[in-house]
Short mmCIF file of C-alpha atoms in Angstrom, two decimals:
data_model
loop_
_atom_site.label_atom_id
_atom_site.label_comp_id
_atom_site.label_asym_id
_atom_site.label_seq_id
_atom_site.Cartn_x
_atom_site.Cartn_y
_atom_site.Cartn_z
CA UNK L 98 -45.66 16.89 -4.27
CA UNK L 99 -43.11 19.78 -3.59
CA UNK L 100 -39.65 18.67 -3.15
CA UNK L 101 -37.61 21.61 -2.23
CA UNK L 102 -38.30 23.73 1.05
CA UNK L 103 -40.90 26.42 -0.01
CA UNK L 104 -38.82 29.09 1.83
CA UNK L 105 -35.25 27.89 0.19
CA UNK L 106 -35.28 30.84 -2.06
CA UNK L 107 -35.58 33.29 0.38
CA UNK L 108 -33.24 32.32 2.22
CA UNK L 109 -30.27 31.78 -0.04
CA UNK L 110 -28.46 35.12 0.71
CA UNK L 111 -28.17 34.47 4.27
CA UNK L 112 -27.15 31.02 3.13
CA UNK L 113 -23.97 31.94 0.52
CA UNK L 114 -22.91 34.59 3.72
CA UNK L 115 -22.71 31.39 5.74
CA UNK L 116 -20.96 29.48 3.16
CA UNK L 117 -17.83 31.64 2.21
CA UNK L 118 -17.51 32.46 5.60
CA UNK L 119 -17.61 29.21 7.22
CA UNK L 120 -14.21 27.41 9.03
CA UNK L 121 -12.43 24.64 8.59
CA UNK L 122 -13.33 25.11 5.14
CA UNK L 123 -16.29 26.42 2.95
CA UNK L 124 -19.55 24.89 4.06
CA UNK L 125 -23.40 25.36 5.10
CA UNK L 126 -25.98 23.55 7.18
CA UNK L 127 -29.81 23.71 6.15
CA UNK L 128 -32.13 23.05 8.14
CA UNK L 129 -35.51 21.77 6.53
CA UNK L 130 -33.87 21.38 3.22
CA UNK L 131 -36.77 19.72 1.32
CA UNK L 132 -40.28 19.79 1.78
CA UNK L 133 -41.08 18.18 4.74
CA UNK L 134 -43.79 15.46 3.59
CA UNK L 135 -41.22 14.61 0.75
CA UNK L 136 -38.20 14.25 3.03
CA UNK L 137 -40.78 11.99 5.37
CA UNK L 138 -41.38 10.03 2.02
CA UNK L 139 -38.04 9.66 1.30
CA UNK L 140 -37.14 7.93 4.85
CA UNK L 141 -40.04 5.98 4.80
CA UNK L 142 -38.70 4.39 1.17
CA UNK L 143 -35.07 4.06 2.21
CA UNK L 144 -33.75 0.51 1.22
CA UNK L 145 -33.60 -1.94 3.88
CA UNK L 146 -29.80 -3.05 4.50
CA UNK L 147 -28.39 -5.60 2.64
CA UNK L 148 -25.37 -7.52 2.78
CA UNK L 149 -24.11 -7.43 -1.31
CA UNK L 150 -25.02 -3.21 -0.92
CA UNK L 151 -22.10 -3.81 2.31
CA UNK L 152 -19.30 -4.68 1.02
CA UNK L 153 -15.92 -2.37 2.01
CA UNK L 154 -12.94 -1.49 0.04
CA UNK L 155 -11.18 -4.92 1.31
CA UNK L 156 -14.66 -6.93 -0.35
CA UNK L 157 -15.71 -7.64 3.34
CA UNK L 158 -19.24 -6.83 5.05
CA UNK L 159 -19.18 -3.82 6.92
CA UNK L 160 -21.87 -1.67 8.95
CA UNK L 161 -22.27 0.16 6.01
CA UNK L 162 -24.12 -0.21 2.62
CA UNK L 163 -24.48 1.79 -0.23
CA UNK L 164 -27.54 2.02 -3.02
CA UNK L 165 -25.84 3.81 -6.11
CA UNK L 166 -29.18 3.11 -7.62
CA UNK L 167 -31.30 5.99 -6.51
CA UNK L 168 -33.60 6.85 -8.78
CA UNK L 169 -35.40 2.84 -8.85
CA UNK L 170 -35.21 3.05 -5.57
CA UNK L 171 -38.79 4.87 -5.56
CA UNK L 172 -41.00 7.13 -7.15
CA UNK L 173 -39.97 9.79 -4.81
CA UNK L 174 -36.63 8.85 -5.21
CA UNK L 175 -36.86 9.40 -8.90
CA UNK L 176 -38.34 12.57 -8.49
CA UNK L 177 -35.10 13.53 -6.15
CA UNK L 178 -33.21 12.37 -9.17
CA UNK L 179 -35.10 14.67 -11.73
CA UNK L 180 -34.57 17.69 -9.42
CA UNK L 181 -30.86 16.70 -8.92
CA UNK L 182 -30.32 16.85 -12.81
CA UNK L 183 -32.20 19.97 -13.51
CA UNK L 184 -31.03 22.93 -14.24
CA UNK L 185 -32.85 24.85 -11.69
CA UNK L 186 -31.18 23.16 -9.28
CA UNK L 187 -27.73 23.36 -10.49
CA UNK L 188 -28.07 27.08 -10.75
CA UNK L 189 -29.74 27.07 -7.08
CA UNK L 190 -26.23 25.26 -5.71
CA UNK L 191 -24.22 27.76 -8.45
CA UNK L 192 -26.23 30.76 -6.71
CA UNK L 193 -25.78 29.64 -3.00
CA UNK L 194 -21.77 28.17 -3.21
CA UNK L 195 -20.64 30.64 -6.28
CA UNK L 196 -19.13 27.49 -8.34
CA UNK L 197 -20.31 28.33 -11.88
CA UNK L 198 -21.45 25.27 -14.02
CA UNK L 199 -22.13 22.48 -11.95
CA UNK L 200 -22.76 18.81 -13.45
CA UNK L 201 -24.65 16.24 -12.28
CA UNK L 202 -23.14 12.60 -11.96
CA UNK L 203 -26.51 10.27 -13.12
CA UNK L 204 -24.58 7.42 -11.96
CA UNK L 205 -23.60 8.71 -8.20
CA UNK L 206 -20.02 7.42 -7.78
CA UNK L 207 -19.37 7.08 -4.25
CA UNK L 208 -23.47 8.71 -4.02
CA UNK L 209 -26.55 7.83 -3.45
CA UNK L 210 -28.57 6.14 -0.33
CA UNK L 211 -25.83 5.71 2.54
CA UNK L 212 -26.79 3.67 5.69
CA UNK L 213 -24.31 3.28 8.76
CA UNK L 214 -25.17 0.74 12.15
CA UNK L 215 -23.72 0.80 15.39
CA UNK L 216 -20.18 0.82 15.52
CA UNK L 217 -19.47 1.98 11.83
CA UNK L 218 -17.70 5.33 11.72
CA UNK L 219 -15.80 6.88 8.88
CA UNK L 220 -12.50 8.09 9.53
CA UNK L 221 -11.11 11.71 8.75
CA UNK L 222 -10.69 11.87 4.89
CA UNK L 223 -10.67 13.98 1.62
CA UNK L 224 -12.85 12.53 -1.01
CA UNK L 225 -11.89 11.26 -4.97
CA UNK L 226 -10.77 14.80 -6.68
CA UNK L 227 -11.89 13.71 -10.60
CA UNK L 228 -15.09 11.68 -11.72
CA UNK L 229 -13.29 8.22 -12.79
CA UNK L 230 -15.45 8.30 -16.19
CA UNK L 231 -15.07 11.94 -17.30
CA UNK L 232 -12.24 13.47 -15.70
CA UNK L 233 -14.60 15.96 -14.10
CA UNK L 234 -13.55 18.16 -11.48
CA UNK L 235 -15.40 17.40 -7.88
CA UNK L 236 -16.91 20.45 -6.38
CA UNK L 237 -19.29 20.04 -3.83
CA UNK L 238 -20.55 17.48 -1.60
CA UNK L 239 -24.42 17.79 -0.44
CA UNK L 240 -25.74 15.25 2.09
CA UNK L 241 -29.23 14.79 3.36
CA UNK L 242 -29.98 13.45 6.88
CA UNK L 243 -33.07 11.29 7.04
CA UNK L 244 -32.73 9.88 10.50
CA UNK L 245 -34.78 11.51 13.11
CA UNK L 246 -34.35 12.25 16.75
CA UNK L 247 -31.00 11.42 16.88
CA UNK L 248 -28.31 12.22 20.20
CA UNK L 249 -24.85 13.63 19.69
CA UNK L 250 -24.43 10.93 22.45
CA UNK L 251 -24.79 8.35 19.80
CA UNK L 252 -21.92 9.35 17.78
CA UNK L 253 -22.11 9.90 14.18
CA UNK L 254 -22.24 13.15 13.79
CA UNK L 255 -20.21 14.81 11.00
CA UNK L 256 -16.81 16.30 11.95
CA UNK L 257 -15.41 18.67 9.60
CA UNK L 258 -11.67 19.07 10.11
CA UNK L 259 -9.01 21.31 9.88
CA UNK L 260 -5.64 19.74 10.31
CA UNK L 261 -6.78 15.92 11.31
CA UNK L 262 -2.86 14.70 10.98
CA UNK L 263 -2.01 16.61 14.47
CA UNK L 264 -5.07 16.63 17.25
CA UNK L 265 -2.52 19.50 19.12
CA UNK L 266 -4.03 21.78 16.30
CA UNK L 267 -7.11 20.02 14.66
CA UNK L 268 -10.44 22.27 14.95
CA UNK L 269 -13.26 20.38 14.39
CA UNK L 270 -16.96 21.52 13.32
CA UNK L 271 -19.49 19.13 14.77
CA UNK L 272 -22.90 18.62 12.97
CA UNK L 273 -25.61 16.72 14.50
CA UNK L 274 -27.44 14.14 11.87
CA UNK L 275 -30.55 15.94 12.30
CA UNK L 276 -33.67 14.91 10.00
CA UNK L 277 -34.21 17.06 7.00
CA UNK L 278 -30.55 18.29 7.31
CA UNK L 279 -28.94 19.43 4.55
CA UNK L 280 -24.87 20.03 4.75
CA UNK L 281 -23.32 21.17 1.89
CA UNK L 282 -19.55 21.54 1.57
CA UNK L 283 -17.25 22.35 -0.77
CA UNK L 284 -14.67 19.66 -1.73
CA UNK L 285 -10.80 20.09 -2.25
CA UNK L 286 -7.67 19.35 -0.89
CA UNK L 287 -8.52 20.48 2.74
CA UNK L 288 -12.00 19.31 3.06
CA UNK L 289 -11.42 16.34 5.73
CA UNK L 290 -14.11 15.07 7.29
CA UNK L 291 -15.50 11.96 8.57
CA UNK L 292 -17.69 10.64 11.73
CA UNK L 293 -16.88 9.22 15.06
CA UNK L 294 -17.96 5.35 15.83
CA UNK L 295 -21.75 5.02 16.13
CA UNK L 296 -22.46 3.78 20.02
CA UNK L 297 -25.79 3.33 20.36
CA UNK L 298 -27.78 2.42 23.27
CA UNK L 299 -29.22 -1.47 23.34
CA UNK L 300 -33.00 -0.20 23.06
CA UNK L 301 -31.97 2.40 19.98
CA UNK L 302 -29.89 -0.33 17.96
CA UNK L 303 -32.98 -0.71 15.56
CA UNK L 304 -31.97 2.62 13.90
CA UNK L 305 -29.16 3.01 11.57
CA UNK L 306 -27.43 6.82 10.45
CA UNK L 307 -29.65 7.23 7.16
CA UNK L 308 -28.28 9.64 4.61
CA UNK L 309 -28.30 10.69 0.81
CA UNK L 310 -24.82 11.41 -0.44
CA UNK L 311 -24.85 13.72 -3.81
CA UNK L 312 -21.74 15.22 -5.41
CA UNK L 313 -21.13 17.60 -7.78
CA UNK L 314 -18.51 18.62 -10.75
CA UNK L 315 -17.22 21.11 -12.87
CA UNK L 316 -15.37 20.54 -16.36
CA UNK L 317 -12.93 22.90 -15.67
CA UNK L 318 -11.39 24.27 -12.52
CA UNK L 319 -8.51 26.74 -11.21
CA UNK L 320 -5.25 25.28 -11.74
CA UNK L 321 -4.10 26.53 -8.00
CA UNK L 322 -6.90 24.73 -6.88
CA UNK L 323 -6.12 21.09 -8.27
CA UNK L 324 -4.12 18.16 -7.66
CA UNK L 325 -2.25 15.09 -9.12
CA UNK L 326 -5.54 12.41 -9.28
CA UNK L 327 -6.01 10.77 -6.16
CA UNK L 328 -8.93 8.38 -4.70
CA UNK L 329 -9.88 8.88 -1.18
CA UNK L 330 -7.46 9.82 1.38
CA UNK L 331 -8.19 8.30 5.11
CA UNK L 332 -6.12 9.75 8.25
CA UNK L 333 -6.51 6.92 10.49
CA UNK L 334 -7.32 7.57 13.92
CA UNK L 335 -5.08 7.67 17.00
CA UNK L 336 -5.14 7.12 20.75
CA UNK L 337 -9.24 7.65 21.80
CA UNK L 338 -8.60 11.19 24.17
CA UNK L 339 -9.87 9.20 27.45
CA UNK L 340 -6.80 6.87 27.14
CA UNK L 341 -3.82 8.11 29.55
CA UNK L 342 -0.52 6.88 31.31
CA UNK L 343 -1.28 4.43 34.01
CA UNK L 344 -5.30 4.10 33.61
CA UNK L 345 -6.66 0.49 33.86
CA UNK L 346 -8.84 -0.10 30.54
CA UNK L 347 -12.41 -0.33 31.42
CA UNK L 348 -14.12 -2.63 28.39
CA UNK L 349 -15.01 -0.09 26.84
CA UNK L 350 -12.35 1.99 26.08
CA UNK L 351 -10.72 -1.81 25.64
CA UNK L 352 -12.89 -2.44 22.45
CA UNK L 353 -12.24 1.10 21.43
CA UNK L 354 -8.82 0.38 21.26
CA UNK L 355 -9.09 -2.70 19.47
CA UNK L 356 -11.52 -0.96 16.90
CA UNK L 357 -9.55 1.65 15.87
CA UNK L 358 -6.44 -0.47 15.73
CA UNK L 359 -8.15 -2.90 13.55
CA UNK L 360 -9.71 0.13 11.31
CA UNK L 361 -5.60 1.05 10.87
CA UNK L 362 -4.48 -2.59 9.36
CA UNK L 363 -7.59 -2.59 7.36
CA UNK L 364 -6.72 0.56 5.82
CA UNK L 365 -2.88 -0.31 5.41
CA UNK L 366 -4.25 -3.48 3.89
CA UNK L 367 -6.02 -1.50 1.44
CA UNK L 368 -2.97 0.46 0.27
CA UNK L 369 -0.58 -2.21 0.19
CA UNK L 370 -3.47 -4.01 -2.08
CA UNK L 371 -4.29 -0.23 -3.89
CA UNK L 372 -0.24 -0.20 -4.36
CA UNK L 373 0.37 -3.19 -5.86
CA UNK L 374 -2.44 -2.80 -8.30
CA UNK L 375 -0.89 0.26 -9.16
CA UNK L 376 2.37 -1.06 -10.02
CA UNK L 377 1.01 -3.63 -12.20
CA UNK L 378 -1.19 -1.02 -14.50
CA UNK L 379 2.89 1.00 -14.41
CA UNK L 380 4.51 -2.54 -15.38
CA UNK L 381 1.93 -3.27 -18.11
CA UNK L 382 1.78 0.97 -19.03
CA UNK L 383 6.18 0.55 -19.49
CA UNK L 384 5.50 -2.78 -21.68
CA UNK L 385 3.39 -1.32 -23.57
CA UNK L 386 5.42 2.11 -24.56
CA UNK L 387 8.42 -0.05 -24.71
CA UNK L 388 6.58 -1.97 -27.26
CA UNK L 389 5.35 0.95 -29.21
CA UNK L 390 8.59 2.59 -29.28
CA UNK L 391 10.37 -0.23 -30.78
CA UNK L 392 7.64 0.30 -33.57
CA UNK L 393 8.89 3.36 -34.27
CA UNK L 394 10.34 4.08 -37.65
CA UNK L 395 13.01 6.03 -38.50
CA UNK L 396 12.13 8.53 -41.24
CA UNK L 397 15.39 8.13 -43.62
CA UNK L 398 14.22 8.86 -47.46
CA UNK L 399 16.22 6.57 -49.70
CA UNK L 400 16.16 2.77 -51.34
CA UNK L 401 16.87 1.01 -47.49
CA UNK L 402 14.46 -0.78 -45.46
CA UNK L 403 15.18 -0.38 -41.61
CA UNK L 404 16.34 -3.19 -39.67
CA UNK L 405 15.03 -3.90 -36.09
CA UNK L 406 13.80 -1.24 -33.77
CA UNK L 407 15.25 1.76 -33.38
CA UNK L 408 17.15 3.08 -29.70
CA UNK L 409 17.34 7.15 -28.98
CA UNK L 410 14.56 8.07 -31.49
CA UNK L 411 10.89 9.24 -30.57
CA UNK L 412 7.83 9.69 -32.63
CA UNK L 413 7.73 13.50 -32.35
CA UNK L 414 11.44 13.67 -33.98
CA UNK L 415 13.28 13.80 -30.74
CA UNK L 416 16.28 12.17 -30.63
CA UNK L 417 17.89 11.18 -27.47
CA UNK L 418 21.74 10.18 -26.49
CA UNK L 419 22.82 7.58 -27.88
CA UNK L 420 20.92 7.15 -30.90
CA UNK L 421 21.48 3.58 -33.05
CA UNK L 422 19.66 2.67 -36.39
CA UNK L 423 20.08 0.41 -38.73
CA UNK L 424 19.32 -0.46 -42.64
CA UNK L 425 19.44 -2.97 -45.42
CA UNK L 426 20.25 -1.26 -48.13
CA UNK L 427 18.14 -2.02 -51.49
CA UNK L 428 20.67 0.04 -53.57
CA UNK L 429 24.36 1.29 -53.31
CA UNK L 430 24.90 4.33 -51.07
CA UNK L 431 27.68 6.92 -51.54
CA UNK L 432 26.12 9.95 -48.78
CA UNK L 433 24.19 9.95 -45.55
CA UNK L 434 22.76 13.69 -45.43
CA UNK L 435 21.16 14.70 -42.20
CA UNK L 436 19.35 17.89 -40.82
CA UNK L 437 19.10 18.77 -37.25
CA UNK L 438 17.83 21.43 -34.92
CA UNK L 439 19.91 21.64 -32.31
CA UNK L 440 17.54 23.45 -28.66
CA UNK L 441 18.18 27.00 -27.08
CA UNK L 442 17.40 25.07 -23.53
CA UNK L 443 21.37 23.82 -23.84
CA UNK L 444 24.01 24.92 -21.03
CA UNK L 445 26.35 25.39 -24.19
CA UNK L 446 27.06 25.08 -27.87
CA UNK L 447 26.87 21.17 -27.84
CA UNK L 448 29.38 18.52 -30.00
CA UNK L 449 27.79 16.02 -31.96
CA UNK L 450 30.03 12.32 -32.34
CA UNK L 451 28.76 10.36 -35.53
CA UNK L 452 29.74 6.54 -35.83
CA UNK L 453 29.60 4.86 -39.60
CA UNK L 454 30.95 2.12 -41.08
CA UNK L 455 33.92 3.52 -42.51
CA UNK L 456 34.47 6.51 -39.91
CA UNK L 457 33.92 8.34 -36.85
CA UNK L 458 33.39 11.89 -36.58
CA UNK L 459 33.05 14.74 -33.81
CA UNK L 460 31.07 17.71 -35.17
CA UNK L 461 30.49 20.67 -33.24
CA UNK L 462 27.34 22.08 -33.28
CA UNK L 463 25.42 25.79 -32.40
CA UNK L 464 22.22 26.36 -30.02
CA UNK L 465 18.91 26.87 -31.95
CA UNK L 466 20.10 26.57 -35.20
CA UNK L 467 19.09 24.15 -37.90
CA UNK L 468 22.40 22.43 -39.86
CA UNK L 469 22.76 20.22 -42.54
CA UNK L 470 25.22 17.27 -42.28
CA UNK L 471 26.78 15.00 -44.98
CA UNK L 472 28.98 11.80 -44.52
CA UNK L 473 30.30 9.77 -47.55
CA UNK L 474 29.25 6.22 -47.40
CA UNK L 475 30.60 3.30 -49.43
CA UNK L 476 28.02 0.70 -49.46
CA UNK L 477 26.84 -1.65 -52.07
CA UNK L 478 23.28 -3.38 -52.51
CA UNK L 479 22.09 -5.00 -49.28
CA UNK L 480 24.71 -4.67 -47.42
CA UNK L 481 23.28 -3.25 -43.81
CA UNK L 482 24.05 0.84 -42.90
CA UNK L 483 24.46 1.04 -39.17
CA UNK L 484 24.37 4.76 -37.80
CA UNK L 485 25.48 5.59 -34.24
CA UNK L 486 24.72 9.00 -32.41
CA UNK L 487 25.54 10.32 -28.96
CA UNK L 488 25.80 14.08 -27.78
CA UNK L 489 28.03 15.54 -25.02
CA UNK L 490 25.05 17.72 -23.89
CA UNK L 491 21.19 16.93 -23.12
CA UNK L 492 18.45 18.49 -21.64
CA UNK L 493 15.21 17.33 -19.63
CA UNK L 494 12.20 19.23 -20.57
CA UNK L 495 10.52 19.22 -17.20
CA UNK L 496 12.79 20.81 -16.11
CA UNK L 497 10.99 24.52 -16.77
CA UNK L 498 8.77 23.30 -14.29
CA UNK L 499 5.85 23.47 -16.55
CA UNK L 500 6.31 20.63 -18.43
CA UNK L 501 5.30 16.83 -17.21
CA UNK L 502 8.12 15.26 -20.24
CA UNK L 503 10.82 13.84 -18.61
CA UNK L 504 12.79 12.74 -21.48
CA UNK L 505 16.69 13.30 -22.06
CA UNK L 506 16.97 15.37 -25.52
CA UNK L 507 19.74 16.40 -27.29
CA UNK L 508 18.44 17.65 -31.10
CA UNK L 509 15.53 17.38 -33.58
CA UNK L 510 15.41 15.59 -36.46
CA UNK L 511 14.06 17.22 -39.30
CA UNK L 512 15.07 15.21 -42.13
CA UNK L 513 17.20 11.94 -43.34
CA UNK L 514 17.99 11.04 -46.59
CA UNK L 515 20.20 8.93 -48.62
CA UNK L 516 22.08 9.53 -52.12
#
């Protein structure tokens, strides 16, 4: 059995026009998208809703389940997911959106069979920006309608936004659920979109908004098109238009109301929970490079063996103000030689204050130059060498705007050695 429209082909020029010139943002509806005994296949085996396939971010039953499992769903359905993964079809999408290299995700994060009931909508959103697993880049979003015969009355159709934080400005692209209606749409930073509360009438509440949810990635990407990784970003919505100063609330503008304000503490729910998650993986992510760096060993050449962690020295031969180390000596010690590289990035020619056991010295030192230091030392066989090292002058290396280290630095370490 065919799966794609026979006619796709010749109609992907006028298609790509449509994309790239489409507002809000970059998208294109097709009508008759597969072959139309397939896409009647594929409705007919649609999974029947179930409550464990229901479950929303907050673990609760919704109106809305989810089958990430598409290819068992069927035989047609695993014929969908061959075509998905071929490469004929990755260069059709490549050909029609002009986003080179496309990958397939064969385990449909977020994907796959997508079934909404009365009085499930979705509000305005952007969607995950990097495949959890890979780090992929997401490109494109393509959904399939399978629901036929259905009224813009209903609700549900897809809203494609362009500004959904103000309504004084927000221009909105309305697409009717159609069956065999394919939207496809590229995905960034300004592709919100979403679906008004499904309202159907008593004698049409057998039917549900059937869809197939597909998404698509690159391995690399523009760097003026990414962002900081994100998951997905919900505007919540606000008062319902028909709402105004001095109306009495009919019911059902009443449980309207009480809908959307209930979507709203479900949602801050879910980043207050999303939040504090997140602060634990930081807590246990600072414990654990706390830990590591008080592994760190100090790289001093000689008979000593270093004592307890080390403060103001990094594993790339950083050093940061103050530095403190200390040593057990296994022999006597009569010089501590040091050399340093001292950074260009410096406002000026920087001193350097050394602490030993028997003296206490202020050296000044020269931008992006390496010296080489000496102190005299007087210590016998384990007897402990404590060395103390600040700097009047640091820099932050993020600070060029290019970099992400936000470490204080004040010289390198190249080398450490005792006599």
């Amino acid at each position: 059995m065919a799966v794609l429209a026979a006619d796709l082909e010749q109609r992907l020029e006028g298609l790509r026009e449509s994309f790239d010139s489409a507002n809000p943002f970059r998208h294109v509806v097709v009508d008759g998208f597969l072959a139309e005994d397939f896409c009647r296949q594929l409705r007919a085996d649609f999974p029947g809703f179930e409550d464990r396939y229901a479950r929303n971010e907050m673990g609760q039953v919704g109106g809305k389940a989810v089958r990430q499992d598409l290819r068992d769903l069927s035989e047609a359905y695993g014929e969908l997911d061959r075509l998905l993964q071929s490469g004929e079809f990755l260069q059709l999408m490549s050909r029609l959106t002009g986003i080179d290299d496309l990958l397939y995700d064969p385990d449909y994060v977020g994907g796959g069979t997508h079934e909404n009931r009365h009085g499930q909508g979705l509000a305005p959103h952007v969607d995950f920006n990097y495949l959890p697993k890979t780090g992929w880049h997401r490109r494109l979003n393509l959904i399939l309608y399978l629901e036929g015969d259905w009224q813009e009355s209903w609700g549900g159709c897809l809203d494609l936004h362009s500004d959904p934080w103000d309504s004084t400005v927000d221009e909105v692209k309305r697409v009717l659920p159609a069956f065999n209606r394919c939207v496809l749409f590229e995905t960034n930073e300004v592709s919100w979109h979403g679906f008004e509360a499904i309202d159907l009438p008593e004698s049409e509440r057998h039917r549900s908004r059937r869809s197939i949810a597909i998404y698509l990635y690159t391995r690399e990407r523009d760097p003026a098109e990414t962002a900081p990784s994100h998951g997905t970003i919900y505007v919540p919505p606000g008062l319902p238009p028909q709402v105004q100063p001095g109306q009495v609330l009919d019911e059902k503008s009443y449980l309207e109301l009480r809908r959307r304000f209930a979507q709203l503490k479900g949602q801050l729910k879910f980043l207050y929970r999303r939040e504090l998650e997140e602060s634990g993986q930081r807590s246990a992510l600072i414990g654990a490079l706390q830990e590591a760096r008080s592994a760190v060993a100090f790289p001093l050449q000689g008979y000593a063996v270093q004592a307890g962690p080390v403060s103001g020295y990094w594993p790339d031969g950083w050093v940061s103000p103050p530095l403190q180390v200390s040593f057990n000596l296994g022999r006597a010690a009569r010089k501590l030689n040091l050399e340093i590289w001292t950074p260009g990035q410096l406002s000026a020619d920087p001193e350097l204050v050394v602490e030993l056991p028997d003296s206490t010295q202020t050296i000044p030192l020269k931008r992006n130059q390496v010296q080489r230091l000496s102190w005299p030392i007087r210590l016998a066989a384990g007897q402990t060498l404590t060395v103390r090292m600040s700097s009047n002058l640091s820099f932050v290396p993020a600070a060029d705007g290019q970099s992400g280290d936000d470490r204080e630095l004040a010289f390198k370490l190249i080398s450490a050695e005792l006599d």
